[in-house]
Tab-separated table of C-alpha atoms in Angstrom:
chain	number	residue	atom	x	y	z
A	268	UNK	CA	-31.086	-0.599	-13.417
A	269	UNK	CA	-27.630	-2.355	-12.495
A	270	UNK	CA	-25.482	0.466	-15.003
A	271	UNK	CA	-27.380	2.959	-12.757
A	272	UNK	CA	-26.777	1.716	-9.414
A	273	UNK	CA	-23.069	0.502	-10.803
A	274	UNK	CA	-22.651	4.442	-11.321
A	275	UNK	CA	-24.281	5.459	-7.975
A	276	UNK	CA	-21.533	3.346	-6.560
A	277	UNK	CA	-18.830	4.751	-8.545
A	278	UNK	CA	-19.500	8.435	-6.146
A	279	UNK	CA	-19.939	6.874	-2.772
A	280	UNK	CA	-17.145	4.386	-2.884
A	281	UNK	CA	-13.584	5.457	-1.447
A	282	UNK	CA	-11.811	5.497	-4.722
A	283	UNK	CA	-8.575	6.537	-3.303
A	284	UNK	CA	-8.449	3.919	-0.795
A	285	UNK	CA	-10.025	0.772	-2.291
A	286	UNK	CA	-7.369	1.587	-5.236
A	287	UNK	CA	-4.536	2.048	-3.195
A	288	UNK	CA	-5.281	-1.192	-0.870
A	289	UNK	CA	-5.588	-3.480	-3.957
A	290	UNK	CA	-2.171	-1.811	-5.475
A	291	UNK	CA	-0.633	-3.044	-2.284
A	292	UNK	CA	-2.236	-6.260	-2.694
A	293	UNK	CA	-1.063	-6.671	-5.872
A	294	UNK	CA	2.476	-6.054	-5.146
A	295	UNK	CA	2.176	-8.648	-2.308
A	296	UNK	CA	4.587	-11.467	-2.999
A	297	UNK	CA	4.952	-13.324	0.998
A	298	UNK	CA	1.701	-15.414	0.453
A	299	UNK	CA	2.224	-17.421	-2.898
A	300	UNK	CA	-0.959	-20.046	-2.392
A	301	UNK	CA	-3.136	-16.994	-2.760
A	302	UNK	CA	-1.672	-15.395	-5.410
A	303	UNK	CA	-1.202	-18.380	-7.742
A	304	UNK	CA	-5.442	-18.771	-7.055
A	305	UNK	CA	-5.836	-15.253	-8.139
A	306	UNK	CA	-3.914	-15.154	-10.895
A	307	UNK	CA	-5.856	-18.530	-12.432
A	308	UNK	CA	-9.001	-17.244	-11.633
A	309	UNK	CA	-8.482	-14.007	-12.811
A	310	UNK	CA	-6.821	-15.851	-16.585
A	311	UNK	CA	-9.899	-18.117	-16.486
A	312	UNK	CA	-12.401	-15.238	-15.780
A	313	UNK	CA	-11.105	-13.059	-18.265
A	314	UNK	CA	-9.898	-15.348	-21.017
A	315	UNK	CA	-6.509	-13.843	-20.501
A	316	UNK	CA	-4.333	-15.455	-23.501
A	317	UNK	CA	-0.851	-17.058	-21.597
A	318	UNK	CA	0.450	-18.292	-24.689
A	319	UNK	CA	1.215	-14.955	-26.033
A	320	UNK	CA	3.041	-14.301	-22.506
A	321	UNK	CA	7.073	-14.054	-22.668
A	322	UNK	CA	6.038	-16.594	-19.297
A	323	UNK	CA	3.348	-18.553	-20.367
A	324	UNK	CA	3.232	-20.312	-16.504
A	325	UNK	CA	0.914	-18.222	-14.440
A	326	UNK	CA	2.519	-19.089	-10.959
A	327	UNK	CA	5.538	-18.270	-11.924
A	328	UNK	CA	4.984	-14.754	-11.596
A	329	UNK	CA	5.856	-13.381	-8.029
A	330	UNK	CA	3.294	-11.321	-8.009
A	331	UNK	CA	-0.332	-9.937	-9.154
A	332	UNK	CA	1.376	-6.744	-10.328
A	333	UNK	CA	3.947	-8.762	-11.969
A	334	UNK	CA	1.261	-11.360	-13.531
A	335	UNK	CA	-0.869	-8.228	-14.868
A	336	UNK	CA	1.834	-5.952	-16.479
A	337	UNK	CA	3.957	-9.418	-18.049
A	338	UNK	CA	6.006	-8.947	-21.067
A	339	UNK	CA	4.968	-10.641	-24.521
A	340	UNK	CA	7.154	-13.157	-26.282
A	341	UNK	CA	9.743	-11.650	-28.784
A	342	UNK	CA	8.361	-10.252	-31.999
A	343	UNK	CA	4.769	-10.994	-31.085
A	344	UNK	CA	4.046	-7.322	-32.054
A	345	UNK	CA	5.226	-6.680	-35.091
A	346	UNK	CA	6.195	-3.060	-35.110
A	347	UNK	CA	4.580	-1.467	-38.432
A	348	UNK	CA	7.568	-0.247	-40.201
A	349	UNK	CA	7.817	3.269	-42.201
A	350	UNK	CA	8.823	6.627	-40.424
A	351	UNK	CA	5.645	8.099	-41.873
A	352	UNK	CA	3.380	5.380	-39.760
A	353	UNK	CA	1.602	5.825	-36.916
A	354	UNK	CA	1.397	2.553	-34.397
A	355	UNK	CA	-0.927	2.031	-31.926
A	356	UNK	CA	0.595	2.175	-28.500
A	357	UNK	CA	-1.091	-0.534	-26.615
A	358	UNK	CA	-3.821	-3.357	-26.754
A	359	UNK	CA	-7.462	-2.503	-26.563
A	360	UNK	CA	-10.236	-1.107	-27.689
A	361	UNK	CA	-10.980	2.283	-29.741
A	362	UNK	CA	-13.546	4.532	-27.350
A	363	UNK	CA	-13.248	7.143	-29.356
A	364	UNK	CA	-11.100	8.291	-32.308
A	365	UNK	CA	-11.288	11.779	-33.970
A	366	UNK	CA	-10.660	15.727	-33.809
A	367	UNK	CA	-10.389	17.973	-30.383
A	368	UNK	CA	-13.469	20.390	-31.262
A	369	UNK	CA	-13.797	23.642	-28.912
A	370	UNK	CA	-11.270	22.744	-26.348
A	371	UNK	CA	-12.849	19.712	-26.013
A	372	UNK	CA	-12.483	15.875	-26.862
A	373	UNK	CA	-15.956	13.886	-27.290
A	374	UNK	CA	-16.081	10.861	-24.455
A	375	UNK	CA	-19.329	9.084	-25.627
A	376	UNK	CA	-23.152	9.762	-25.934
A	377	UNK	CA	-23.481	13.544	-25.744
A	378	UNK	CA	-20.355	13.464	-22.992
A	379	UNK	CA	-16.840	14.970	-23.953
A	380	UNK	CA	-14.358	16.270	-21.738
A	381	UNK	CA	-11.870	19.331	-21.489
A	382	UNK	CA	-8.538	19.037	-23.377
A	383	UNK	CA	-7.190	22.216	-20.609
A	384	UNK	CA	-7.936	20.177	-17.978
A	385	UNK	CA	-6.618	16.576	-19.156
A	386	UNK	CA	-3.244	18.227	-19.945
A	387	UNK	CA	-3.033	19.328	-16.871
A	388	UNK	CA	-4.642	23.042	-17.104
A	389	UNK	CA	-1.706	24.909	-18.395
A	390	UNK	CA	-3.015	26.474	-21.280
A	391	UNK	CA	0.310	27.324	-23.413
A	392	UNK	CA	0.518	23.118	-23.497
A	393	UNK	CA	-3.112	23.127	-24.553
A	394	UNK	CA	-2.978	25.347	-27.068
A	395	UNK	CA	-0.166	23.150	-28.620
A	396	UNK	CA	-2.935	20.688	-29.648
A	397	UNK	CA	-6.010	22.981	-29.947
A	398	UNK	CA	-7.979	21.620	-32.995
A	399	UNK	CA	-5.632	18.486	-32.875
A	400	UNK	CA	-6.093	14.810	-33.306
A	401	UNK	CA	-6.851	12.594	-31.245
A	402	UNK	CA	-7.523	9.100	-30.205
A	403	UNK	CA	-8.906	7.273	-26.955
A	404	UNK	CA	-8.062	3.474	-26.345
A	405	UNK	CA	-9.340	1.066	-23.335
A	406	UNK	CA	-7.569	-1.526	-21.934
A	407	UNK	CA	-9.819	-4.561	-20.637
A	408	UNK	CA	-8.823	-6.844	-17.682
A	409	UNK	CA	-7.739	-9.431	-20.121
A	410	UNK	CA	-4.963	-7.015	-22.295
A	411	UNK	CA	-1.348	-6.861	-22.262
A	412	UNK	CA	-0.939	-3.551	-20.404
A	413	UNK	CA	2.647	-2.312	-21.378
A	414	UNK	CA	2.378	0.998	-23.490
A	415	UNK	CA	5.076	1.968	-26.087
A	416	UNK	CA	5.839	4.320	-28.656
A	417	UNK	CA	3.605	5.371	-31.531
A	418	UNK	CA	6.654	6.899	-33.477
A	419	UNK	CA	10.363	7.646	-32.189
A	420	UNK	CA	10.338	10.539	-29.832
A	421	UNK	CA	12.074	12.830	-27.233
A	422	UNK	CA	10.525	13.418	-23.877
A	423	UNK	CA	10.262	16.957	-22.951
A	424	UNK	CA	7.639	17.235	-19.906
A	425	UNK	CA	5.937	14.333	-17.454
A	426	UNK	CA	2.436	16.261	-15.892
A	427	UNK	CA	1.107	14.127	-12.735
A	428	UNK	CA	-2.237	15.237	-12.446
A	429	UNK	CA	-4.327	14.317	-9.279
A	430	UNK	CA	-7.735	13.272	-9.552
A	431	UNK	CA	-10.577	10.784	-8.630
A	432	UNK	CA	-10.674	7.302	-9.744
A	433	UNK	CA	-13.722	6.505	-11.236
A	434	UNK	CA	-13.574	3.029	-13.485
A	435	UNK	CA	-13.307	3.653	-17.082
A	436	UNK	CA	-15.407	0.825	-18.986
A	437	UNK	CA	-17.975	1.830	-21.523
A	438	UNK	CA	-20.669	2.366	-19.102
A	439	UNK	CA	-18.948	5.177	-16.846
A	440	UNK	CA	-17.872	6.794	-20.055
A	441	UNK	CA	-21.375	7.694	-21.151
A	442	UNK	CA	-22.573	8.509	-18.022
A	443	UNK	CA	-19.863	10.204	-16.171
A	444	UNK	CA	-19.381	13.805	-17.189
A	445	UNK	CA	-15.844	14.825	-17.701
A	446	UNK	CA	-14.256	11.072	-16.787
A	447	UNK	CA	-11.057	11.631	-18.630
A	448	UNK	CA	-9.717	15.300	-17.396
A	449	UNK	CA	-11.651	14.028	-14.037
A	450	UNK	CA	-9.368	10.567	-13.197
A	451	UNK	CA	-5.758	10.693	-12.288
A	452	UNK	CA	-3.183	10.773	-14.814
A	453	UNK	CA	0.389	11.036	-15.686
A	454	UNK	CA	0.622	13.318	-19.099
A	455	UNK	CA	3.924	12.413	-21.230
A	456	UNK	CA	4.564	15.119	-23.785
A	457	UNK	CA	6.965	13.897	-26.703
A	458	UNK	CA	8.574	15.694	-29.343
A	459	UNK	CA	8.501	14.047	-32.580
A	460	UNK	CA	9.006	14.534	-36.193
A	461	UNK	CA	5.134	15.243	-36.441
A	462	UNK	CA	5.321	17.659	-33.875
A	463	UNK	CA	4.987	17.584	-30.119
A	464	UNK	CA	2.707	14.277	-28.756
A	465	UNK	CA	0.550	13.896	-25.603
A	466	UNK	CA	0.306	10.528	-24.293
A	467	UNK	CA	-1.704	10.519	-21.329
A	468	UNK	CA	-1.817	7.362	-18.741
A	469	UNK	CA	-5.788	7.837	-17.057
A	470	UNK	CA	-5.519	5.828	-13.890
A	471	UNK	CA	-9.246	4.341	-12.510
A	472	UNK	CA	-10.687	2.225	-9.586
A	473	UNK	CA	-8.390	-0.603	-8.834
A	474	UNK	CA	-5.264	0.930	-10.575
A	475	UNK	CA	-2.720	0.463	-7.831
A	476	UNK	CA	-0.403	2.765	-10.378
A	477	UNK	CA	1.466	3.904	-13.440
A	478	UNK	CA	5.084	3.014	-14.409
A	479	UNK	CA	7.437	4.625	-16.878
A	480	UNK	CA	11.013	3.802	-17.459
A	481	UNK	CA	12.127	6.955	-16.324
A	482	UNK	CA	10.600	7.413	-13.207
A	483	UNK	CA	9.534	4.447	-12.153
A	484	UNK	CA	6.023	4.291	-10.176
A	485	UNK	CA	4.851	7.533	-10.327
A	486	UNK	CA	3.151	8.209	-6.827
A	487	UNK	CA	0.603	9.858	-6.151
A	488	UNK	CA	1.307	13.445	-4.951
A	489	UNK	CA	-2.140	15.440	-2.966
A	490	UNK	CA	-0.311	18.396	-2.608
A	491	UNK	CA	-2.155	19.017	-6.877
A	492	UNK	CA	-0.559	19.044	-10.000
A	493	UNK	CA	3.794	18.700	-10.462
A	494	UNK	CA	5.086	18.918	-13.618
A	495	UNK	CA	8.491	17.825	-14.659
A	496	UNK	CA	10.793	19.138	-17.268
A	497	UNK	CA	13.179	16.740	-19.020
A	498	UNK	CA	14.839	18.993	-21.829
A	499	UNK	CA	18.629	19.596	-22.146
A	500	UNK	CA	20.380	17.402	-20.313
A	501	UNK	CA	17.240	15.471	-18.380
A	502	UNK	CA	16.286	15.079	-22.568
A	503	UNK	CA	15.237	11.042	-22.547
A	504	UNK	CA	14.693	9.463	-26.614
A	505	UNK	CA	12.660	6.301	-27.192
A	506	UNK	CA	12.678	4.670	-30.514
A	507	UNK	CA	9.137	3.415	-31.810
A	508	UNK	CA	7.806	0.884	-30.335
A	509	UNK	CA	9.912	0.727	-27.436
A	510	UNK	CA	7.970	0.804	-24.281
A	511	UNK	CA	7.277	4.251	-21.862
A	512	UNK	CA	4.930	2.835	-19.648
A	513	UNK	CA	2.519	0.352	-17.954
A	514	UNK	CA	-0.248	-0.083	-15.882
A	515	UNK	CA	-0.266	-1.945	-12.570
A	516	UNK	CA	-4.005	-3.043	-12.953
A	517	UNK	CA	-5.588	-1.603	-16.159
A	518	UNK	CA	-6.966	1.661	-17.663
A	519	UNK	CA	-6.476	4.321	-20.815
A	520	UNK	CA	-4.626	5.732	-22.888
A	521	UNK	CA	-5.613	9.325	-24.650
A	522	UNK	CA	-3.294	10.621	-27.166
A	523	UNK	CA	-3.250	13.850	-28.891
A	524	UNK	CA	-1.443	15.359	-32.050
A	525	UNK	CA	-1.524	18.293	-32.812
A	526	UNK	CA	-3.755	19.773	-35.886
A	527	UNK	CA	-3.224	18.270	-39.563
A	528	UNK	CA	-0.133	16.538	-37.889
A	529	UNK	CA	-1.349	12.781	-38.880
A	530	UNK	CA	-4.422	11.011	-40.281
A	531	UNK	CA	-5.943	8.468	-38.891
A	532	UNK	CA	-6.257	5.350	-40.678
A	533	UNK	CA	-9.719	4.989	-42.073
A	534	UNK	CA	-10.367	1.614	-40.420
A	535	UNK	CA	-9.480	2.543	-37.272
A	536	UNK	CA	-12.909	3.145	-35.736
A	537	UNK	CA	-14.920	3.131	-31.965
A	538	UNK	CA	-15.487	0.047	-30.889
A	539	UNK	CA	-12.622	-1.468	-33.039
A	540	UNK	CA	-9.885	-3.955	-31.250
A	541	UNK	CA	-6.445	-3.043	-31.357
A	542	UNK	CA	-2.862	-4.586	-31.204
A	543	UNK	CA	0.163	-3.008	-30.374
A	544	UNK	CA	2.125	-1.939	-32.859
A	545	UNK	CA	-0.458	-1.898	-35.908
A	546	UNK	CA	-0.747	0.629	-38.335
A	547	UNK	CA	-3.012	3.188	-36.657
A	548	UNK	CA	-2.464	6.176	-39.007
A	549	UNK	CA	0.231	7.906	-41.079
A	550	UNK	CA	2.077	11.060	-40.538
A	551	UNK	CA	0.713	13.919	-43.012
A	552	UNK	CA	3.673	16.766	-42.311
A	553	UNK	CA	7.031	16.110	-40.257
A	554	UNK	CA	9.630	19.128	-39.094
């Protein structure tokens, strides 16, 4: 009864505006009292590990935002080492793991969603990773939400995509058709030496944004979807494992490869928990 009237209120709340208040909130920085009683409630709440924190001191932080998307001491993350391996981007939890079938990725429970549309619905970039690989990874409330590179790689095209914000827990995800390609999202294609790589950022209730290095917070635009070319000149390289990204307030990560392009390591499974930078696959062709 309470995961169907949690969905029920997933359609009639504002998404757009409750998400975009509490981003402001959580950039707020002129009332510290409040924020330092957020911020501990929010570590005690969610058993939010501090001692893995770069700043383990909660009130130091001069804001929510800056709380939620805090660095990690030095070498915390090991980075797993070979040019052939496949790290995981983030920390979190596997949703789904597996191969794009018919255009279309599997979500949960009888749900998938449309690979077109979560790219953005050009379907030359689609067709890129028709048949592909691909792998789904939540980020809970308690997570380190910085997001860095799988495997060294050149950006070539950023996709904002426009779309609703429904939450993106377990319990929207098998019973919200579409949720992926239906959210907002910023789309990152990479080129690597596997191939090109689609590492898309799904925003959700409460995300006040996403954050890459590049282009800083990436607002959101109504006027539908603007896609931006960075080849030649605009061409921007990231080594593995350095970061292209974070959440202000938590969400997904989908990435895509393209067919045959890497396996996936056998014990990474739905459901299982995952660090950043920990073997997640291994490349099975390069260019």
């Amino acid at each position: 009864m309470f995961d169907k009237l949690f969905i029920l209120s997933q359609y009639v709340t504002p998404q757009l505006a409750v998400s975009r208040a509490a981003g402001r909130l959580a950039d707020n920085d002129r009332n510290p009292a409040l924020k330092n009683r957020v911020i501990k409630w929010f570590v005690k709440r969610y058993g939010v590990d501090m001692s893995e924190a770069a700043e383990s001191d909660p009130t130091v932080y001069p804001s929510f935002n800056a709380f939620f998307t805090r660095a990690l001491k030095p070498g915390i993350r090991p980075i797993a080492e070979g040019d052939d391996v496949f790290a995981s981007p983030v920390d979190g939890a596997i949703s789904q793991i597996g191969q794009v079938a018919g255009g279309r990725i599997f979500q949960a429970k009888g749900q998938s969603f449309s690979l077109l549309e979560l790219l953005g619905g050009d379907t030359q970039r689609a067709a890129t990773f028709s048949d592909g690989e691909f792998s789904t990874i939540y980020l809970s409330p308690k997570d380190y939400h910085r997001i860095h590179m799988p495997m060294a790689g050149t950006l070539r095209e950023m996709i904002y995509v426009p779309g609703k914000l429904f939450s993106v827990n377990p319990v929207t995800a098998e019973n919200v058709p579409n949720l992926f390609a239906r959210n907002e999202r910023v789309v990152c294609i990479f080129d690597t030496a596997a191939g090109p790589m689609a590492l898309v950022l799904v925003g959700a209730m409460i995300v006040g944004s996403v954050e890459t290095p590049w282009a800083g917070v990436v607002a959101p635009n109504s006027s539908g979807v603007k896609a931006i070319s960075y080849e030649g000149e605009s061409a921007i390289s990231f080594a593995k494992g350095e970061e292209m990204g974070r959440f202000r307030l938590g969400s997904t990560v989908v990435m895509v490869m393209p067919k045959g392009s890497v396996r996936w390591d056998a014990n990474q499974v739905a459901g299982k928990v995952v660090r950043m930078g920990e073997a997640f696959g291994k490349l099975s062709r390069s260019l």
